Structure formats: structure tokens, C-alpha cells
Amino acid sequence: MLEKRYDEALAAYEQAIALNRMSSGAWIGKGTALNNLARYREALGVFEIACSMSPLYATAWVGKGNSLAGLGQFSEADSAYEAALQLDPRNSMALAGKSKNLITTGDPDTALQSLELAIAADPTNLALLTRKAEIYETLGRYQEALDVWNSVAINESDPDLARRGKAITLVRAGKKDEALALFREVLALNPGSGILYEQYGDVLALSGDTAGAENSYRKAMEIQPNLTGIVLKIKALESVQKETPLGIFPILSGFFIGYVLLSRRRG
């Protein structure tokens, strides 16, 4: 599963650093693996080292931006992405990071424009194409989003990503049962995946089942304690249950929980 591959990558980069602590590429690789594992605080420390070692390396600044965004520090993340773009104005991942921040902070139309620039710079980048599907979903253009998630290219390259994205879109389109069925089937086959339980929790939360979402998040933490972003998702759910005003807890891990809070506040 994905978390196993990320753990293996992390171990490999740590070994590379042990052999050569001056390898900025190894530090960047370690930081990227930590970001993929949602260990954003650790990743930020690693990217601070990478940026100090190689301040002219745009990839290091992008990684730092991703860590900061994962921690909910969106303004600081945007500054890191801007530093990357100063070095490489067509850096697709910096543009994509800025786009994701704009989604999280509630400006999806501008986010789509930023993402189109990123795709123009890197038209074959699968991550950018799937981000575009997420923005379509945010804008309520559900069929366009589903067309992206259902594409052969995405499903063959990263079926986990396609499943989660499609499920989120289905929920937003009012097709909750179809969305939940996607995860029940795959969890029956892969009961030891913490990331799958976290994603299932996202879908349950968006569906309005806060108790089920919390149970799924806690199951994910039992399986993989290093998924630290889940703690913030649980706090967000608790704020919903207590009808705490939006914003008292930073929503650090994905904008889908933000949807839940926004929906409750508007209700």
C-alpha cells in the first residue's frame, strides 16, 4: 500500500543522508516522503535544512511550502511557493501548491486559473490533472470532475487517488451511497491500510456521519500512528459536534473537512 512505499522511501533517504549529510537531494527526498506520510512538522524541519543547503533549488522551496500548507500555515506556504517561482517561473508544482492554497482559503475560481498555468507548464503531470478534478468538484462541476477521476490514465497510475477523488465528488453530487460503497469494497480487501481508513473518514465526514468518520480516523491512527494530520481532523469533527464556530481549530489536513464545517455553519 501507499504508506508502505512512503516508509520505504523515507528509510532509503535516511540511509543516503547517513552516508552523505551534504546531499541536498537526499534531504529533499526525505522531506517529500515525510510530507507524503502527513508528518508535516518533521518534514518542515527537513526542508529548512534543504533550503539552507541549496537556496537556489526550487524543489526545496516547493517542499517547504507543502509542509507549511499541511500545517495550515497558508500565508507562509504561499511565500515559499513564491520563492520557488522566483527561481523557476514555470515550476508546475509551485503553481499547483498556490492553487491548492487558494482552494483551502475559499477562492476556487482563482485556483483553477493558477492550475491551468501549472498544467500548461507540465501538461502530462498526473497530480496536476487530478487537482483540476478537485477544483471542478469544488465549483460544483461534478460531471467534469468525474470524467477526470474515471479516466484510464489516473486509474492505472494511482487507483487509490482516483477512488478517493471520485468518492468525494459523488458525495458532493448527492450520491453518498455510491461513494461509501467504493471504500467498503476496497477496505474489505485491504483492512490494514491506515491511509484508506483516513480517506474513508474523509468521505464519512463529508457525508455528515461525524461519528463514523471519527471511528475511521481513530482506526487509521491505530494502524499508522504517524498519520499526525488525523489528530486535527478529529478536532475539527469535535468542533462540529459541539457547534464550535468555524476557525477555532486550524483545519490542517485537507479541505474536505472544511466543507463539513462550512456546511454546518451555514445550516
PDB file of C-alpha atoms in Angstrom:
ATOM      1  CA  MET A   1       0.000   0.000   0.000  1.00  0.00           C
ATOM      2  CA  LEU A   2       0.948   3.655  -0.307  1.00  0.00           C
ATOM      3  CA  GLU A   3       2.124   4.143   3.279  1.00  0.00           C
ATOM      4  CA  LYS A   4       4.477   1.179   2.988  1.00  0.00           C
ATOM      5  CA  ARG A   5       6.075   2.650  -0.120  1.00  0.00           C
ATOM      6  CA  TYR A   6       6.454   6.024   1.595  1.00  0.00           C
ATOM      7  CA  ASP A   7       8.001   4.382   4.665  1.00  0.00           C
ATOM      8  CA  GLU A   8      10.438   2.523   2.435  1.00  0.00           C
ATOM      9  CA  ALA A   9      11.344   5.731   0.617  1.00  0.00           C
ATOM     10  CA  LEU A  10      11.895   7.503   3.930  1.00  0.00           C
ATOM     11  CA  ALA A  11      14.226   4.752   5.125  1.00  0.00           C
ATOM     12  CA  ALA A  12      16.188   4.896   1.870  1.00  0.00           C
ATOM     13  CA  TYR A  13      16.678   8.663   2.069  1.00  0.00           C
ATOM     14  CA  GLU A  14      17.684   8.470   5.722  1.00  0.00           C
ATOM     15  CA  GLN A  15      20.320   5.927   4.757  1.00  0.00           C
ATOM     16  CA  ALA A  16      21.528   8.228   1.972  1.00  0.00           C
ATOM     17  CA  ILE A  17      21.826  11.118   4.438  1.00  0.00           C
ATOM     18  CA  ALA A  18      23.792   8.930   6.829  1.00  0.00           C
ATOM     19  CA  LEU A  19      26.273   8.292   4.018  1.00  0.00           C
ATOM     20  CA  ASN A  20      26.426  11.914   2.865  1.00  0.00           C
ATOM     21  CA  ARG A  21      24.858  14.605   5.030  1.00  0.00           C
ATOM     22  CA  MET A  22      25.657  17.234   2.403  1.00  0.00           C
ATOM     23  CA  SER A  23      23.360  15.673  -0.197  1.00  0.00           C
ATOM     24  CA  SER A  24      20.561  18.195  -0.642  1.00  0.00           C
ATOM     25  CA  GLY A  25      18.747  15.727  -2.891  1.00  0.00           C
ATOM     26  CA  ALA A  26      18.604  13.201  -0.059  1.00  0.00           C
ATOM     27  CA  TRP A  27      17.228  15.818   2.349  1.00  0.00           C
ATOM     28  CA  ILE A  28      14.587  16.834  -0.196  1.00  0.00           C
ATOM     29  CA  GLY A  29      13.681  13.193  -0.745  1.00  0.00           C
ATOM     30  CA  LYS A  30      13.327  12.648   2.996  1.00  0.00           C
ATOM     31  CA  GLY A  31      11.146  15.729   3.349  1.00  0.00           C
ATOM     32  CA  THR A  32       8.948  14.632   0.461  1.00  0.00           C
ATOM     33  CA  ALA A  33       8.482  11.187   1.999  1.00  0.00           C
ATOM     34  CA  LEU A  34       7.520  12.783   5.324  1.00  0.00           C
ATOM     35  CA  ASN A  35       5.019  15.064   3.573  1.00  0.00           C
ATOM     36  CA  ASN A  36       3.514  12.031   1.852  1.00  0.00           C
ATOM     37  CA  LEU A  37       3.117  10.433   5.284  1.00  0.00           C
ATOM     38  CA  ALA A  38       1.414  13.607   6.591  1.00  0.00           C
ATOM     39  CA  ARG A  39       4.281  14.127   9.058  1.00  0.00           C
ATOM     40  CA  TYR A  40       4.363  17.804   8.203  1.00  0.00           C
ATOM     41  CA  ARG A  41       6.164  19.149  11.266  1.00  0.00           C
ATOM     42  CA  GLU A  42       9.083  16.784  10.742  1.00  0.00           C
ATOM     43  CA  ALA A  43       9.054  17.486   7.017  1.00  0.00           C
ATOM     44  CA  LEU A  44       9.254  21.230   7.604  1.00  0.00           C
ATOM     45  CA  GLY A  45      12.410  20.816   9.666  1.00  0.00           C
ATOM     46  CA  VAL A  46      13.951  18.719   6.912  1.00  0.00           C
ATOM     47  CA  PHE A  47      13.084  21.239   4.209  1.00  0.00           C
ATOM     48  CA  GLU A  48      14.501  24.069   6.323  1.00  0.00           C
ATOM     49  CA  ILE A  49      17.810  22.222   6.128  1.00  0.00           C
ATOM     50  CA  ALA A  50      17.412  21.608   2.387  1.00  0.00           C
ATOM     51  CA  CYS A  51      16.627  25.278   1.689  1.00  0.00           C
ATOM     52  CA  SER A  52      19.634  26.443   3.692  1.00  0.00           C
ATOM     53  CA  MET A  53      21.884  23.974   1.862  1.00  0.00           C
ATOM     54  CA  SER A  54      20.527  24.710  -1.625  1.00  0.00           C
ATOM     55  CA  PRO A  55      18.684  28.057  -1.596  1.00  0.00           C
ATOM     56  CA  LEU A  56      18.652  28.166  -5.405  1.00  0.00           C
ATOM     57  CA  TYR A  57      16.888  24.810  -5.707  1.00  0.00           C
ATOM     58  CA  ALA A  58      13.194  25.476  -6.391  1.00  0.00           C
ATOM     59  CA  THR A  59      12.168  21.943  -5.411  1.00  0.00           C
ATOM     60  CA  ALA A  60      13.327  22.550  -1.843  1.00  0.00           C
ATOM     61  CA  TRP A  61      11.113  25.633  -1.554  1.00  0.00           C
ATOM     62  CA  VAL A  62       8.142  23.759  -3.019  1.00  0.00           C
ATOM     63  CA  GLY A  63       8.597  21.018  -0.427  1.00  0.00           C
ATOM     64  CA  LYS A  64       8.774  23.600   2.339  1.00  0.00           C
ATOM     65  CA  GLY A  65       5.582  25.173   1.021  1.00  0.00           C
ATOM     66  CA  ASN A  66       3.828  21.809   1.033  1.00  0.00           C
ATOM     67  CA  SER A  67       4.876  21.204   4.644  1.00  0.00           C
ATOM     68  CA  LEU A  68       3.634  24.624   5.730  1.00  0.00           C
ATOM     69  CA  ALA A  69       0.349  24.112   3.889  1.00  0.00           C
ATOM     70  CA  GLY A  70      -0.058  20.765   5.627  1.00  0.00           C
ATOM     71  CA  LEU A  71       0.354  22.583   8.942  1.00  0.00           C
ATOM     72  CA  GLY A  72      -2.271  25.148   7.978  1.00  0.00           C
ATOM     73  CA  GLN A  73       0.234  27.995   7.624  1.00  0.00           C
ATOM     74  CA  PHE A  74      -1.084  29.063   4.239  1.00  0.00           C
ATOM     75  CA  SER A  75       0.456  32.540   4.074  1.00  0.00           C
ATOM     76  CA  GLU A  76       3.899  31.165   4.883  1.00  0.00           C
ATOM     77  CA  ALA A  77       3.350  28.355   2.381  1.00  0.00           C
ATOM     78  CA  ASP A  78       2.496  30.870  -0.323  1.00  0.00           C
ATOM     79  CA  SER A  79       5.735  32.734   0.404  1.00  0.00           C
ATOM     80  CA  ALA A  80       7.689  29.504  -0.041  1.00  0.00           C
ATOM     81  CA  TYR A  81       5.946  28.804  -3.355  1.00  0.00           C
ATOM     82  CA  GLU A  82       6.732  32.358  -4.469  1.00  0.00           C
ATOM     83  CA  ALA A  83      10.397  31.771  -3.618  1.00  0.00           C
ATOM     84  CA  ALA A  84      10.322  28.711  -5.875  1.00  0.00           C
ATOM     85  CA  LEU A  85       8.667  30.685  -8.680  1.00  0.00           C
ATOM     86  CA  GLN A  86      11.294  33.406  -8.414  1.00  0.00           C
ATOM     87  CA  LEU A  87      13.830  30.710  -9.248  1.00  0.00           C
ATOM     88  CA  ASP A  88      11.659  28.916 -11.812  1.00  0.00           C
ATOM     89  CA  PRO A  89       8.629  30.936 -13.005  1.00  0.00           C
ATOM     90  CA  ARG A  90       7.110  27.901 -14.744  1.00  0.00           C
ATOM     91  CA  ASN A  91       7.550  25.498 -11.834  1.00  0.00           C
ATOM     92  CA  SER A  92       4.370  23.462 -12.104  1.00  0.00           C
ATOM     93  CA  MET A  93       4.400  22.153  -8.540  1.00  0.00           C
ATOM     94  CA  ALA A  94       4.787  25.625  -7.039  1.00  0.00           C
ATOM     95  CA  LEU A  95       1.866  26.814  -9.162  1.00  0.00           C
ATOM     96  CA  ALA A  96      -0.122  23.762  -8.093  1.00  0.00           C
ATOM     97  CA  GLY A  97       0.681  24.446  -4.440  1.00  0.00           C
ATOM     98  CA  LYS A  98      -0.571  28.003  -4.757  1.00  0.00           C
ATOM     99  CA  SER A  99      -3.686  26.639  -6.420  1.00  0.00           C
ATOM    100  CA  LYS A 100      -4.336  24.229  -3.557  1.00  0.00           C
ATOM    101  CA  ASN A 101      -3.926  27.036  -1.029  1.00  0.00           C
ATOM    102  CA  LEU A 102      -6.496  29.089  -2.908  1.00  0.00           C
ATOM    103  CA  ILE A 103      -8.949  26.185  -2.711  1.00  0.00           C
ATOM    104  CA  THR A 104      -8.385  25.807   1.012  1.00  0.00           C
ATOM    105  CA  THR A 105      -8.818  29.513   1.662  1.00  0.00           C
ATOM    106  CA  GLY A 106     -12.007  29.671  -0.398  1.00  0.00           C
ATOM    107  CA  ASP A 107     -11.050  31.039  -3.818  1.00  0.00           C
ATOM    108  CA  PRO A 108     -11.549  28.095  -6.220  1.00  0.00           C
ATOM    109  CA  ASP A 109     -12.031  30.216  -9.353  1.00  0.00           C
ATOM    110  CA  THR A 110      -8.602  31.802  -8.991  1.00  0.00           C
ATOM    111  CA  ALA A 111      -7.262  28.381  -8.011  1.00  0.00           C
ATOM    112  CA  LEU A 112      -8.437  26.965 -11.339  1.00  0.00           C
ATOM    113  CA  GLN A 113      -6.679  29.769 -13.212  1.00  0.00           C
ATOM    114  CA  SER A 114      -3.452  29.083 -11.323  1.00  0.00           C
ATOM    115  CA  LEU A 115      -3.762  25.381 -12.013  1.00  0.00           C
ATOM    116  CA  GLU A 116      -4.299  25.958 -15.727  1.00  0.00           C
ATOM    117  CA  LEU A 117      -0.945  27.774 -15.753  1.00  0.00           C
ATOM    118  CA  ALA A 118       0.642  24.811 -13.997  1.00  0.00           C
ATOM    119  CA  ILE A 119      -0.832  22.326 -16.477  1.00  0.00           C
ATOM    120  CA  ALA A 120       0.347  24.474 -19.381  1.00  0.00           C
ATOM    121  CA  ALA A 121       3.852  24.260 -17.924  1.00  0.00           C
ATOM    122  CA  ASP A 122       3.609  20.499 -17.362  1.00  0.00           C
ATOM    123  CA  PRO A 123       0.718  19.048 -19.410  1.00  0.00           C
ATOM    124  CA  THR A 124       1.446  15.387 -18.615  1.00  0.00           C
ATOM    125  CA  ASN A 125       1.644  15.771 -14.832  1.00  0.00           C
ATOM    126  CA  LEU A 126      -0.929  13.405 -13.348  1.00  0.00           C
ATOM    127  CA  ALA A 127      -1.026  15.172  -9.985  1.00  0.00           C
ATOM    128  CA  LEU A 128      -1.966  18.438 -11.666  1.00  0.00           C
ATOM    129  CA  LEU A 129      -4.733  16.812 -13.669  1.00  0.00           C
ATOM    130  CA  THR A 130      -6.255  15.247 -10.575  1.00  0.00           C
ATOM    131  CA  ARG A 131      -6.010  18.574  -8.752  1.00  0.00           C
ATOM    132  CA  LYS A 132      -8.044  20.027 -11.586  1.00  0.00           C
ATOM    133  CA  ALA A 133     -10.741  17.434 -10.901  1.00  0.00           C
ATOM    134  CA  GLU A 134     -10.819  18.527  -7.260  1.00  0.00           C
ATOM    135  CA  ILE A 135     -11.321  22.134  -8.292  1.00  0.00           C
ATOM    136  CA  TYR A 136     -14.137  21.172 -10.662  1.00  0.00           C
ATOM    137  CA  GLU A 137     -15.754  19.390  -7.736  1.00  0.00           C
ATOM    138  CA  THR A 138     -15.342  22.455  -5.533  1.00  0.00           C
ATOM    139  CA  LEU A 139     -17.034  24.580  -8.190  1.00  0.00           C
ATOM    140  CA  GLY A 140     -19.934  22.135  -8.451  1.00  0.00           C
ATOM    141  CA  ARG A 141     -18.926  20.975 -11.922  1.00  0.00           C
ATOM    142  CA  TYR A 142     -19.325  17.371 -10.864  1.00  0.00           C
ATOM    143  CA  GLN A 143     -19.515  15.630 -14.207  1.00  0.00           C
ATOM    144  CA  GLU A 144     -16.291  17.269 -15.358  1.00  0.00           C
ATOM    145  CA  ALA A 145     -14.643  16.121 -12.144  1.00  0.00           C
ATOM    146  CA  LEU A 146     -15.954  12.573 -12.515  1.00  0.00           C
ATOM    147  CA  ASP A 147     -14.692  12.465 -16.088  1.00  0.00           C
ATOM    148  CA  VAL A 148     -11.189  13.129 -14.758  1.00  0.00           C
ATOM    149  CA  TRP A 149     -11.421  10.587 -11.923  1.00  0.00           C
ATOM    150  CA  ASN A 150     -12.796   7.930 -14.272  1.00  0.00           C
ATOM    151  CA  SER A 151     -10.051   8.380 -16.845  1.00  0.00           C
ATOM    152  CA  VAL A 152      -7.963   5.320 -17.638  1.00  0.00           C
ATOM    153  CA  ALA A 153      -4.724   7.244 -17.102  1.00  0.00           C
ATOM    154  CA  ILE A 154      -5.482   8.126 -13.482  1.00  0.00           C
ATOM    155  CA  ASN A 155      -6.951   4.765 -12.532  1.00  0.00           C
ATOM    156  CA  GLU A 156      -3.998   2.865 -13.948  1.00  0.00           C
ATOM    157  CA  SER A 157      -1.435   5.192 -12.386  1.00  0.00           C
ATOM    158  CA  ASP A 158      -2.943   5.702  -8.912  1.00  0.00           C
ATOM    159  CA  PRO A 159      -6.200   3.841  -8.229  1.00  0.00           C
ATOM    160  CA  ASP A 160      -6.221   4.931  -4.555  1.00  0.00           C
ATOM    161  CA  LEU A 161      -6.172   8.584  -5.563  1.00  0.00           C
ATOM    162  CA  ALA A 162      -8.851   8.021  -8.190  1.00  0.00           C
ATOM    163  CA  ARG A 163     -11.094   6.202  -5.710  1.00  0.00           C
ATOM    164  CA  ARG A 164     -10.860   8.901  -3.057  1.00  0.00           C
ATOM    165  CA  GLY A 165     -11.396  11.698  -5.542  1.00  0.00           C
ATOM    166  CA  LYS A 166     -14.355  10.006  -7.170  1.00  0.00           C
ATOM    167  CA  ALA A 167     -15.935   9.262  -3.782  1.00  0.00           C
ATOM    168  CA  ILE A 168     -15.631  12.874  -2.640  1.00  0.00           C
ATOM    169  CA  THR A 169     -17.167  14.102  -5.879  1.00  0.00           C
ATOM    170  CA  LEU A 170     -20.022  11.598  -5.643  1.00  0.00           C
ATOM    171  CA  VAL A 171     -20.867  12.780  -2.129  1.00  0.00           C
ATOM    172  CA  ARG A 172     -20.888  16.396  -3.228  1.00  0.00           C
ATOM    173  CA  ALA A 173     -23.100  15.398  -6.161  1.00  0.00           C
ATOM    174  CA  GLY A 174     -25.621  13.805  -3.782  1.00  0.00           C
ATOM    175  CA  LYS A 175     -24.615  10.202  -4.469  1.00  0.00           C
ATOM    176  CA  LYS A 176     -23.426   9.251  -0.993  1.00  0.00           C
ATOM    177  CA  ASP A 177     -24.268   5.547  -1.208  1.00  0.00           C
ATOM    178  CA  GLU A 178     -22.151   5.100  -4.324  1.00  0.00           C
ATOM    179  CA  ALA A 179     -19.258   6.894  -2.659  1.00  0.00           C
ATOM    180  CA  LEU A 180     -19.309   4.796   0.509  1.00  0.00           C
ATOM    181  CA  ALA A 181     -19.613   1.577  -1.479  1.00  0.00           C
ATOM    182  CA  LEU A 182     -16.304   2.337  -3.202  1.00  0.00           C
ATOM    183  CA  PHE A 183     -14.448   2.305   0.111  1.00  0.00           C
ATOM    184  CA  ARG A 184     -16.300  -0.552   1.767  1.00  0.00           C
ATOM    185  CA  GLU A 185     -15.264  -2.806  -1.071  1.00  0.00           C
ATOM    186  CA  VAL A 186     -11.590  -1.861  -1.027  1.00  0.00           C
ATOM    187  CA  LEU A 187     -11.346  -1.887   2.791  1.00  0.00           C
ATOM    188  CA  ALA A 188     -12.674  -5.433   2.833  1.00  0.00           C
ATOM    189  CA  LEU A 189      -9.705  -6.366   0.657  1.00  0.00           C
ATOM    190  CA  ASN A 190      -7.158  -4.133   2.448  1.00  0.00           C
ATOM    191  CA  PRO A 191      -8.125  -3.893   6.146  1.00  0.00           C
ATOM    192  CA  GLY A 192      -4.582  -2.986   7.217  1.00  0.00           C
ATOM    193  CA  SER A 193      -4.292   0.316   5.359  1.00  0.00           C
ATOM    194  CA  GLY A 194      -4.259   3.381   7.585  1.00  0.00           C
ATOM    195  CA  ILE A 195      -4.431   5.734   4.624  1.00  0.00           C
ATOM    196  CA  LEU A 196      -7.551   4.001   3.292  1.00  0.00           C
ATOM    197  CA  TYR A 197      -9.252   4.382   6.678  1.00  0.00           C
ATOM    198  CA  GLU A 198      -8.277   8.049   6.741  1.00  0.00           C
ATOM    199  CA  GLN A 199      -9.742   8.547   3.277  1.00  0.00           C
ATOM    200  CA  TYR A 200     -12.895   6.667   4.263  1.00  0.00           C
ATOM    201  CA  GLY A 201     -13.143   9.013   7.238  1.00  0.00           C
ATOM    202  CA  ASP A 202     -12.968  11.986   4.874  1.00  0.00           C
ATOM    203  CA  VAL A 203     -15.886  10.594   2.890  1.00  0.00           C
ATOM    204  CA  LEU A 204     -17.926   9.817   6.009  1.00  0.00           C
ATOM    205  CA  ALA A 205     -17.278  13.310   7.385  1.00  0.00           C
ATOM    206  CA  LEU A 206     -18.363  14.924   4.167  1.00  0.00           C
ATOM    207  CA  SER A 207     -21.459  12.697   4.197  1.00  0.00           C
ATOM    208  CA  GLY A 208     -22.400  14.056   7.622  1.00  0.00           C
ATOM    209  CA  ASP A 209     -21.563  10.900   9.585  1.00  0.00           C
ATOM    210  CA  THR A 210     -19.221  12.516  12.109  1.00  0.00           C
ATOM    211  CA  ALA A 211     -19.272   9.559  14.499  1.00  0.00           C
ATOM    212  CA  GLY A 212     -18.405   7.141  11.717  1.00  0.00           C
ATOM    213  CA  ALA A 213     -15.698   9.488  10.464  1.00  0.00           C
ATOM    214  CA  GLU A 214     -14.114   9.753  13.896  1.00  0.00           C
ATOM    215  CA  ASN A 215     -14.127   5.961  14.273  1.00  0.00           C
ATOM    216  CA  SER A 216     -12.475   5.610  10.879  1.00  0.00           C
ATOM    217  CA  TYR A 217      -9.836   8.222  11.708  1.00  0.00           C
ATOM    218  CA  ARG A 218      -9.052   6.533  15.022  1.00  0.00           C
ATOM    219  CA  LYS A 219      -8.750   3.195  13.252  1.00  0.00           C
ATOM    220  CA  ALA A 220      -6.293   4.803  10.841  1.00  0.00           C
ATOM    221  CA  MET A 221      -4.250   6.113  13.779  1.00  0.00           C
ATOM    222  CA  GLU A 222      -4.187   2.657  15.367  1.00  0.00           C
ATOM    223  CA  ILE A 223      -2.820   1.187  12.159  1.00  0.00           C
ATOM    224  CA  GLN A 224      -0.402   4.017  11.384  1.00  0.00           C
ATOM    225  CA  PRO A 225       0.283   6.366  14.336  1.00  0.00           C
ATOM    226  CA  ASN A 226       2.470   8.648  12.218  1.00  0.00           C
ATOM    227  CA  LEU A 227      -0.547   9.990  10.304  1.00  0.00           C
ATOM    228  CA  THR A 228      -0.432  13.062  12.529  1.00  0.00           C
ATOM    229  CA  GLY A 229      -2.783  15.123  10.374  1.00  0.00           C
ATOM    230  CA  ILE A 230      -5.646  12.913  11.534  1.00  0.00           C
ATOM    231  CA  VAL A 231      -5.488  14.434  15.013  1.00  0.00           C
ATOM    232  CA  LEU A 232      -6.502  17.786  13.550  1.00  0.00           C
ATOM    233  CA  LYS A 233      -9.307  16.177  11.574  1.00  0.00           C
ATOM    234  CA  ILE A 234     -10.671  14.640  14.776  1.00  0.00           C
ATOM    235  CA  LYS A 235     -10.516  18.035  16.491  1.00  0.00           C
ATOM    236  CA  ALA A 236     -12.389  19.535  13.563  1.00  0.00           C
ATOM    237  CA  LEU A 237     -15.101  16.905  13.928  1.00  0.00           C
ATOM    238  CA  GLU A 238     -15.338  17.594  17.654  1.00  0.00           C
ATOM    239  CA  SER A 239     -15.802  21.289  16.911  1.00  0.00           C
ATOM    240  CA  VAL A 240     -18.700  20.398  14.615  1.00  0.00           C
ATOM    241  CA  GLN A 241     -20.317  18.207  17.256  1.00  0.00           C
ATOM    242  CA  LYS A 242     -20.005  20.987  19.847  1.00  0.00           C
ATOM    243  CA  GLU A 243     -21.143  23.595  17.299  1.00  0.00           C
ATOM    244  CA  THR A 244     -17.908  25.483  17.811  1.00  0.00           C
ATOM    245  CA  PRO A 245     -17.552  28.423  15.378  1.00  0.00           C
ATOM    246  CA  LEU A 246     -15.543  27.781  12.254  1.00  0.00           C
ATOM    247  CA  GLY A 247     -11.914  28.713  12.632  1.00  0.00           C
ATOM    248  CA  ILE A 248     -11.322  27.924  16.303  1.00  0.00           C
ATOM    249  CA  PHE A 249      -9.333  24.910  15.178  1.00  0.00           C
ATOM    250  CA  PRO A 250      -6.988  25.166  12.217  1.00  0.00           C
ATOM    251  CA  ILE A 251      -8.007  22.701   9.538  1.00  0.00           C
ATOM    252  CA  LEU A 252      -4.587  21.424   8.684  1.00  0.00           C
ATOM    253  CA  SER A 253      -5.240  18.292   6.709  1.00  0.00           C
ATOM    254  CA  GLY A 254      -7.198  18.678   3.523  1.00  0.00           C
ATOM    255  CA  PHE A 255     -10.046  20.943   2.570  1.00  0.00           C
ATOM    256  CA  PHE A 256     -12.737  18.260   2.726  1.00  0.00           C
ATOM    257  CA  ILE A 257     -13.193  18.643   6.487  1.00  0.00           C
ATOM    258  CA  GLY A 258     -13.507  22.357   5.811  1.00  0.00           C
ATOM    259  CA  TYR A 259     -16.551  21.544   3.722  1.00  0.00           C
ATOM    260  CA  VAL A 260     -18.134  19.813   6.703  1.00  0.00           C
ATOM    261  CA  LEU A 261     -17.569  22.785   8.965  1.00  0.00           C
ATOM    262  CA  LEU A 262     -18.777  25.268   6.372  1.00  0.00           C
ATOM    263  CA  SER A 263     -21.924  23.262   5.719  1.00  0.00           C
ATOM    264  CA  ARG A 264     -22.716  23.078   9.439  1.00  0.00           C
ATOM    265  CA  ARG A 265     -22.131  26.781   9.903  1.00  0.00           C
ATOM    266  CA  ARG A 266     -24.437  27.651   7.030  1.00  0.00           C
ATOM    267  CA  GLY A 267     -27.142  25.300   8.306  1.00  0.00           C
TER     268      GLY A 267
END
